[in-house]
Short mmCIF file of C-alpha atoms and ligand atoms in Angstrom, two decimals:
data_model
loop_
_atom_site.label_atom_id
_atom_site.label_comp_id
_atom_site.label_asym_id
_atom_site.label_seq_id
_atom_site.Cartn_x
_atom_site.Cartn_y
_atom_site.Cartn_z
CA MET M 1 -26.49 -26.33 -4.56
CA GLY M 2 -25.54 -23.64 -1.99
CA ARG M 3 -27.27 -23.73 1.37
CA SER M 4 -30.18 -25.86 0.19
CA SER M 5 -28.02 -28.98 0.31
CA LYS M 6 -28.58 -30.90 3.57
CA ASP M 7 -24.95 -31.06 4.60
CA LYS M 8 -24.11 -27.49 3.75
CA ARG M 9 -26.49 -26.07 6.33
CA ASP M 10 -24.89 -23.94 9.00
CA ILE M 11 -22.15 -25.36 11.17
CA TYR M 12 -24.21 -25.49 14.38
CA TYR M 13 -26.98 -27.34 12.57
CA ARG M 14 -24.44 -29.97 11.51
CA LEU M 15 -22.81 -30.16 14.94
CA ALA M 16 -26.25 -30.58 16.54
CA LYS M 17 -26.88 -33.61 14.35
CA GLU M 18 -23.44 -35.04 15.11
CA GLU M 19 -23.70 -34.55 18.86
CA GLY M 20 -27.34 -35.66 19.10
CA TRP M 21 -29.03 -32.37 20.00
CA ARG M 22 -32.59 -31.96 18.79
CA ALA M 23 -31.95 -28.43 17.54
CA ARG M 24 -28.97 -26.13 16.93
CA SER M 25 -30.33 -23.86 19.71
CA ALA M 26 -28.68 -26.21 22.23
CA PHE M 27 -25.38 -24.39 21.52
CA LYS M 28 -26.91 -21.04 22.49
CA LEU M 29 -27.70 -22.29 25.98
CA LEU M 30 -24.32 -24.04 26.25
CA GLN M 31 -22.49 -20.84 25.29
CA LEU M 32 -24.59 -18.77 27.71
CA ASP M 33 -23.61 -21.24 30.42
CA GLU M 34 -19.91 -20.96 29.49
CA GLU M 35 -20.13 -17.21 30.06
CA PHE M 36 -22.45 -17.04 33.08
CA GLY M 37 -22.10 -20.43 34.82
CA LEU M 38 -25.89 -20.78 34.70
CA PHE M 39 -26.22 -24.28 36.07
CA LYS M 40 -24.16 -23.97 39.24
CA GLY M 41 -26.15 -25.33 42.21
CA VAL M 42 -29.38 -25.63 40.17
CA LYS M 43 -31.71 -28.46 41.30
CA ARG M 44 -35.05 -27.29 39.94
CA ALA M 45 -35.23 -25.82 36.45
CA VAL M 46 -38.06 -24.82 34.13
CA ASP M 47 -37.76 -24.75 30.34
CA LEU M 48 -40.53 -22.56 28.89
CA CYS M 49 -41.36 -22.98 25.18
CA ALA M 50 -39.23 -26.10 25.10
CA ALA M 51 -40.14 -28.05 21.93
CA PRO M 52 -38.50 -29.85 20.20
CA GLY M 53 -36.39 -30.01 23.35
CA SER M 54 -32.72 -29.17 22.79
CA TRP M 55 -32.60 -26.80 25.78
CA SER M 56 -34.26 -29.49 27.91
CA GLN M 57 -31.61 -31.92 26.66
CA VAL M 58 -28.90 -29.49 27.80
CA LEU M 59 -30.60 -29.12 31.20
CA SER M 60 -30.98 -32.87 31.53
CA ARG M 61 -27.33 -33.59 30.63
CA LYS M 62 -25.85 -30.73 32.66
CA LEU M 63 -27.99 -30.87 35.81
CA ARG M 64 -28.47 -34.59 36.15
CA GLY M 65 -24.92 -35.45 35.12
CA LYS M 66 -23.94 -38.59 36.96
CA GLU M 67 -26.64 -41.07 38.00
CA GLU M 68 -26.29 -40.43 41.74
CA LYS M 69 -27.13 -36.74 41.27
CA SER M 70 -30.15 -37.31 39.07
CA GLU M 71 -32.63 -38.12 41.89
CA GLU M 72 -32.65 -34.66 43.44
CA VAL M 73 -32.90 -32.77 40.15
CA LYS M 74 -36.30 -31.77 38.76
CA ILE M 75 -36.78 -30.33 35.31
CA VAL M 76 -40.10 -29.23 33.84
CA ALA M 77 -40.51 -28.45 30.14
CA VAL M 78 -43.54 -26.53 28.88
CA ASP M 79 -44.66 -26.07 25.29
CA LEU M 80 -47.87 -25.75 23.29
CA GLN M 81 -46.61 -28.71 21.27
CA ALA M 82 -45.92 -32.24 22.39
CA MET M 83 -42.29 -33.35 22.37
CA ALA M 84 -40.54 -36.70 22.52
CA PRO M 85 -39.67 -37.78 26.10
CA LEU M 86 -36.30 -37.00 27.70
CA PRO M 87 -34.70 -38.59 30.77
CA GLY M 88 -35.55 -36.72 33.97
CA VAL M 89 -37.73 -34.11 32.21
CA THR M 90 -41.44 -33.78 33.02
CA GLN M 91 -43.42 -32.34 30.17
CA ILE M 92 -46.41 -30.06 30.40
CA GLN M 93 -48.24 -29.46 27.14
CA GLY M 94 -49.57 -26.01 27.91
CA ASP M 95 -49.59 -22.30 27.27
CA ILE M 96 -47.18 -20.09 29.21
CA THR M 97 -49.74 -17.29 29.30
CA LYS M 98 -52.07 -19.39 31.48
CA ILE M 99 -52.13 -19.51 35.30
CA SER M 100 -52.97 -23.25 35.09
CA THR M 101 -49.49 -23.81 33.61
CA ALA M 102 -47.82 -21.94 36.50
CA LEU M 103 -49.82 -24.02 39.00
CA GLU M 104 -48.86 -27.25 37.28
CA ILE M 105 -45.15 -26.33 37.50
CA ILE M 106 -45.50 -25.50 41.21
CA ARG M 107 -47.31 -28.82 41.79
CA HIS M 108 -44.49 -30.70 40.13
CA PHE M 109 -41.91 -29.01 42.37
CA GLU M 110 -44.09 -29.86 45.41
CA GLY M 111 -44.36 -26.20 46.35
CA GLN M 112 -40.60 -25.57 46.15
CA PRO M 113 -39.54 -22.65 43.94
CA ALA M 114 -37.33 -23.09 40.86
CA ASP M 115 -33.66 -22.05 40.82
CA LEU M 116 -33.60 -21.35 37.09
CA VAL M 117 -36.19 -20.52 34.41
CA VAL M 118 -35.16 -20.47 30.76
CA CYS M 119 -37.32 -19.44 27.83
CA ASP M 120 -36.43 -19.71 24.15
CA GLY M 121 -39.99 -18.89 23.14
CA ALA M 122 -40.71 -17.58 19.70
CA PRO M 123 -44.00 -17.01 17.95
CA ASP M 124 -44.43 -18.03 14.31
CA VAL M 125 -42.57 -15.27 12.51
CA THR M 126 -44.74 -13.26 10.09
CA GLY M 127 -41.90 -11.40 8.35
CA LEU M 128 -43.47 -8.09 9.38
CA HIS M 129 -40.69 -6.93 11.71
CA ASP M 130 -42.78 -4.61 13.90
CA VAL M 131 -45.41 -7.29 14.44
CA ASP M 132 -42.80 -9.99 15.12
CA GLU M 133 -40.98 -7.80 17.63
CA TYR M 134 -44.22 -6.91 19.39
CA ILE M 135 -45.38 -10.54 19.67
CA GLN M 136 -41.95 -11.66 20.84
CA ALA M 137 -42.00 -8.95 23.53
CA GLN M 138 -45.44 -10.11 24.69
CA LEU M 139 -44.22 -13.71 24.88
CA LEU M 140 -41.21 -12.59 26.94
CA LEU M 141 -43.52 -10.70 29.33
CA ALA M 142 -45.74 -13.78 29.62
CA ALA M 143 -42.60 -15.79 30.47
CA LEU M 144 -41.61 -13.16 33.03
CA ASN M 145 -45.11 -13.31 34.52
CA ILE M 146 -45.02 -17.08 34.93
CA THR M 147 -41.46 -16.79 36.27
CA THR M 148 -42.63 -14.48 39.08
CA HIS M 149 -44.88 -17.35 40.21
CA VAL M 150 -42.24 -20.06 40.25
CA LEU M 151 -38.74 -18.56 40.71
CA LYS M 152 -36.98 -18.37 44.08
CA PRO M 153 -35.58 -15.02 45.29
CA GLY M 154 -32.01 -14.83 43.99
CA GLY M 155 -32.89 -17.13 41.07
CA THR M 156 -32.03 -16.65 37.39
CA PHE M 157 -34.25 -16.09 34.35
CA VAL M 158 -32.89 -16.39 30.81
CA ALA M 159 -35.05 -15.48 27.82
CA LYS M 160 -34.86 -14.84 24.13
CA ILE M 161 -35.34 -11.20 23.22
CA PHE M 162 -35.53 -9.36 19.89
CA ARG M 163 -33.35 -6.27 20.05
CA GLY M 164 -35.88 -4.08 18.26
CA LYS M 165 -36.51 -0.40 18.75
CA ASP M 166 -38.64 -0.80 21.90
CA VAL M 167 -36.20 -3.06 23.69
CA THR M 168 -35.41 -0.35 26.30
CA LEU M 169 -38.90 -0.68 27.71
CA LEU M 170 -38.43 -4.43 28.14
CA TYR M 171 -35.10 -3.89 29.91
CA SER M 172 -36.77 -1.44 32.29
CA GLN M 173 -39.52 -3.94 33.05
CA LEU M 174 -37.01 -6.72 33.71
CA LYS M 175 -34.95 -4.44 35.95
CA ILE M 176 -37.98 -4.08 38.24
CA PHE M 177 -37.61 -7.76 39.11
CA PHE M 178 -33.89 -8.54 38.79
CA SER M 179 -30.93 -6.66 40.20
CA SER M 180 -28.75 -7.63 37.24
CA VAL M 181 -29.89 -7.71 33.60
CA THR M 182 -27.43 -8.35 30.75
CA CYS M 183 -28.11 -8.78 27.06
CA ALA M 184 -26.03 -11.66 25.67
CA LYS M 185 -25.42 -12.81 22.11
CA PRO M 186 -23.99 -16.35 21.83
CA ARG M 187 -21.76 -17.05 18.84
CA SER M 188 -24.19 -19.70 17.66
CA SER M 189 -26.90 -17.04 17.26
CA ARG M 190 -26.54 -15.57 13.77
CA ASN M 191 -25.24 -12.00 13.56
CA SER M 192 -27.85 -11.36 10.93
CA SER M 193 -30.62 -12.10 13.46
CA ILE M 194 -31.96 -9.51 15.94
CA GLU M 195 -32.26 -12.35 18.45
CA ALA M 196 -30.29 -12.11 21.69
CA PHE M 197 -30.84 -13.39 25.24
CA VAL M 198 -31.53 -11.48 28.43
CA MET M 199 -29.67 -12.87 31.39
CA CYS M 200 -31.63 -11.75 34.44
CA GLN M 201 -29.89 -12.58 37.71
CA ASN M 202 -30.81 -12.24 41.37
CA TYR M 203 -34.60 -12.29 41.31
CA SER M 204 -35.72 -9.64 43.78
CA PRO M 205 -39.31 -8.53 43.15
CA PRO M 206 -40.48 -5.18 44.56
CA VAL M 207 -41.54 -5.38 48.22
CA GLY M 208 -45.20 -6.43 48.43
CA TYR M 209 -45.34 -7.65 44.82
CA VAL M 210 -47.96 -10.37 44.43
CA PRO M 211 -47.51 -12.56 41.32
CA ASN M 212 -50.49 -12.16 39.06
CA MET M 213 -51.06 -13.42 35.52
CA SER M 214 -52.97 -10.27 34.60
CA ASN M 215 -49.82 -8.36 35.46
CA PRO M 216 -49.79 -4.60 34.88
CA LEU M 217 -46.76 -5.21 32.65
CA LEU M 218 -49.14 -6.68 30.11
CA ASP M 219 -51.69 -3.90 30.56
CA HIS M 220 -51.31 -1.28 27.87
CA SER M 221 -53.65 1.27 29.38
CA TYR M 222 -50.72 3.38 30.55
CA ASP M 223 -49.72 6.00 28.06
CA VAL M 224 -45.99 6.10 27.53
CA ASP M 225 -44.10 6.77 24.37
CA PHE M 226 -42.03 3.63 24.76
CA ASN M 227 -39.07 4.73 22.76
CA GLN M 228 -38.60 8.00 24.56
CA LEU M 229 -37.66 6.69 27.99
CA GLU M 230 -35.26 9.19 29.45
CA GLY M 231 -33.28 9.78 32.63
CA PRO M 232 -33.74 7.15 35.33
CA ASN M 233 -36.44 5.44 33.23
CA ARG M 234 -33.94 4.59 30.55
CA ILE M 235 -32.05 1.51 31.58
CA ILE M 236 -28.76 0.79 29.87
CA VAL M 237 -28.22 -2.92 29.82
CA PRO M 238 -24.70 -4.24 29.21
CA PHE M 239 -24.25 -6.23 26.02
CA LEU M 240 -22.04 -9.30 26.02
CA ALA M 241 -20.93 -11.62 23.21
CA CYS M 242 -20.68 -15.23 24.49
CA GLY M 243 -18.75 -18.19 23.21
CA ASP M 244 -15.00 -17.64 22.90
CA LEU M 245 -13.37 -16.58 19.65
CA SER M 246 -12.45 -20.15 18.81
CA ALA M 247 -16.16 -21.06 18.63
CA PHE M 248 -17.60 -21.56 15.15
CA ASP M 249 -19.11 -18.49 13.52
CA SER M 250 -22.77 -19.21 12.74
CA ASP M 251 -22.75 -16.86 9.73
CA ARG M 252 -19.83 -18.57 7.98
CA THR M 253 -19.86 -21.58 5.68
CA TYR M 254 -17.38 -24.30 6.66
CA PRO M 255 -16.07 -27.18 4.54
CA LEU M 256 -17.71 -30.54 5.16
CA GLN M 257 -14.48 -32.07 6.46
CA LEU M 258 -13.72 -30.05 9.57
CA ASP M 259 -11.00 -32.32 10.88
CA ALA M 260 -8.36 -33.26 8.29
CA SER M 261 -7.66 -36.55 10.05
CA LYS M 262 -11.31 -37.72 9.94
CA GLU M 263 -13.35 -38.38 6.86
CA TYR M 264 -16.72 -36.57 6.81
CA LYS M 265 -19.76 -38.77 7.38
CA TYR M 266 -23.36 -37.57 7.08
CA THR M 267 -25.27 -37.87 10.36
CA PRO M 268 -29.04 -38.17 10.07
CA PRO M 269 -31.31 -36.39 12.63
CA THR M 270 -31.20 -38.07 16.05
CA GLN M 271 -34.93 -37.81 16.51
CA PRO M 272 -37.41 -36.64 13.91
CA PRO M 273 -40.29 -34.43 15.15
CA ILE M 274 -43.18 -36.50 16.51
CA ARG M 275 -46.04 -34.87 14.62
CA PRO M 276 -44.58 -32.44 12.11
CA PRO M 277 -47.15 -30.18 10.48
CA TYR M 278 -46.02 -31.39 7.03
CA GLN M 279 -46.58 -35.09 7.86
CA GLN M 280 -49.96 -35.32 6.16
CA ALA M 281 -48.68 -33.68 2.97
CA CYS M 282 -45.72 -36.11 2.85
CA GLN M 283 -48.03 -39.11 3.24
CA LEU M 284 -50.30 -37.83 0.49
CA ARG M 285 -47.32 -37.33 -1.83
CA LYS M 286 -45.88 -40.76 -0.99
CA ASN M 287 -49.20 -42.32 -1.93
CA ASN M 288 -49.48 -40.17 -5.05
CA LEU M 289 -52.68 -38.61 -3.72
CA LEU M 290 -51.70 -34.96 -3.90
CA ALA M 291 -54.12 -32.96 -6.04
CA LYS M 292 -52.87 -32.46 -9.59
CA GLU M 293 -53.77 -29.66 -11.94
CA ASP M 294 -55.08 -31.93 -14.68
CA SER M 295 -57.03 -34.50 -12.61
CA PRO M 296 -59.89 -34.07 -10.12
CA SER M 297 -58.65 -34.40 -6.53
CA LEU M 298 -60.22 -36.74 -3.96
CA PRO M 299 -61.83 -35.20 -0.88
CA LEU M 300 -59.20 -35.12 1.90
CA ASP M 301 -60.90 -37.69 4.17
CA GLU M 302 -61.25 -40.13 1.23
CA ALA M 303 -57.60 -39.60 0.28
CA LEU M 304 -56.51 -40.18 3.89
CA SER M 305 -58.50 -43.40 4.16
CA ASN M 306 -56.82 -44.70 0.96
CA MET M 307 -53.40 -44.00 2.35
CA ASP M 308 -50.74 -46.57 3.06
CA ILE M 309 -49.40 -45.20 6.41
N1 SAM Q 401 -35.67 -24.10 22.97
C1 SAM Q 401 -36.28 -25.02 22.03
C2 SAM Q 401 -35.25 -26.07 21.71
O1 SAM Q 401 -34.10 -25.87 22.02
O2 SAM Q 401 -35.61 -27.11 21.17
C3 SAM Q 401 -36.78 -24.34 20.77
C4 SAM Q 401 -37.96 -23.44 21.04
S1 SAM Q 401 -38.77 -22.93 19.59
C5 SAM Q 401 -37.66 -21.74 18.95
C6 SAM Q 401 -40.07 -21.93 20.18
C7 SAM Q 401 -41.20 -22.69 20.84
O3 SAM Q 401 -42.05 -21.74 21.49
C8 SAM Q 401 -42.11 -23.45 19.89
O4 SAM Q 401 -41.99 -24.83 20.14
C9 SAM Q 401 -43.52 -22.96 20.24
O5 SAM Q 401 -44.48 -23.99 20.29
C10 SAM Q 401 -43.30 -22.38 21.64
N2 SAM Q 401 -44.33 -21.42 22.05
C11 SAM Q 401 -44.71 -20.29 21.41
N3 SAM Q 401 -45.70 -19.68 22.11
C12 SAM Q 401 -45.93 -20.44 23.23
C13 SAM Q 401 -46.84 -20.33 24.34
N4 SAM Q 401 -47.70 -19.32 24.44
N5 SAM Q 401 -46.81 -21.29 25.31
C14 SAM Q 401 -45.94 -22.34 25.20
N6 SAM Q 401 -45.06 -22.49 24.18
C15 SAM Q 401 -45.06 -21.56 23.20
#
């Protein structure tokens, strides 16, 4: 059965189900917080590329905490996709590369800047590593761009990064805006993955910098051999593993019964996705309307109208 069996999926996947997180990524943000104390004094936070919402769940639970604190806390979650509602989180279904999204965030904060911006954005992976790394880098720059519109001086920006061969250029770009940039790898992020997180602290844009969505960072007209940055242009960013050694290793397989005193019980997903892309195919299969090799298939609209939904 190996890893295809539901309950043998990785340990953080199982823990996420047990603890009610919408995705295993919740542990990455929790472990980053353990190391950097991300949430201290944060009242306004933005979660870019938030769906299905486990990072927003962490923000909601950590920042709002007790009822009496929840009034002053504002959290905005942005994603291209809709996500199920969460207490104290305002959702914007939008694109982080658009100025309209930045303006909507600012409107929600009534003109006040954010204390923290987090971004776990990832494009659909193609499997072509160079292409994936390039698109991920562009998404990170788009997140940085939008962050320059909404983050307060001194604020923190956390974003997913792929540690590919051109990562030095990204570090240099981030260092223009933040006095401290660290690359962190939480224990819940698989060793086998090139994913890590940049922890950018103390937002301090260059004097006279005016936030602009058509930022020169995204303009490729300059001619630099990215991988050859030398001397002061080459920024060495410290690398930090987060999550203490007692944390579960995401690349290991654990037995189902983790605690000898408690019998293992399967926990179903807390909240299924609201409109998963495979929903239509599942409905067609349930109604035995999927096209078969040996029988003519119905046109899709006819099949859908025959469906028992
Ligand atoms: N942090 C999330 C969580 O914990 O549930 C998981 C985020 S998921 C890995 C990446 C998300 O990035 C996807 O939901 C995708 O829709 C979103 N995304 C990708 N490009 C985007 C864009 N240009 N604007 C907004 N969201 C985007």
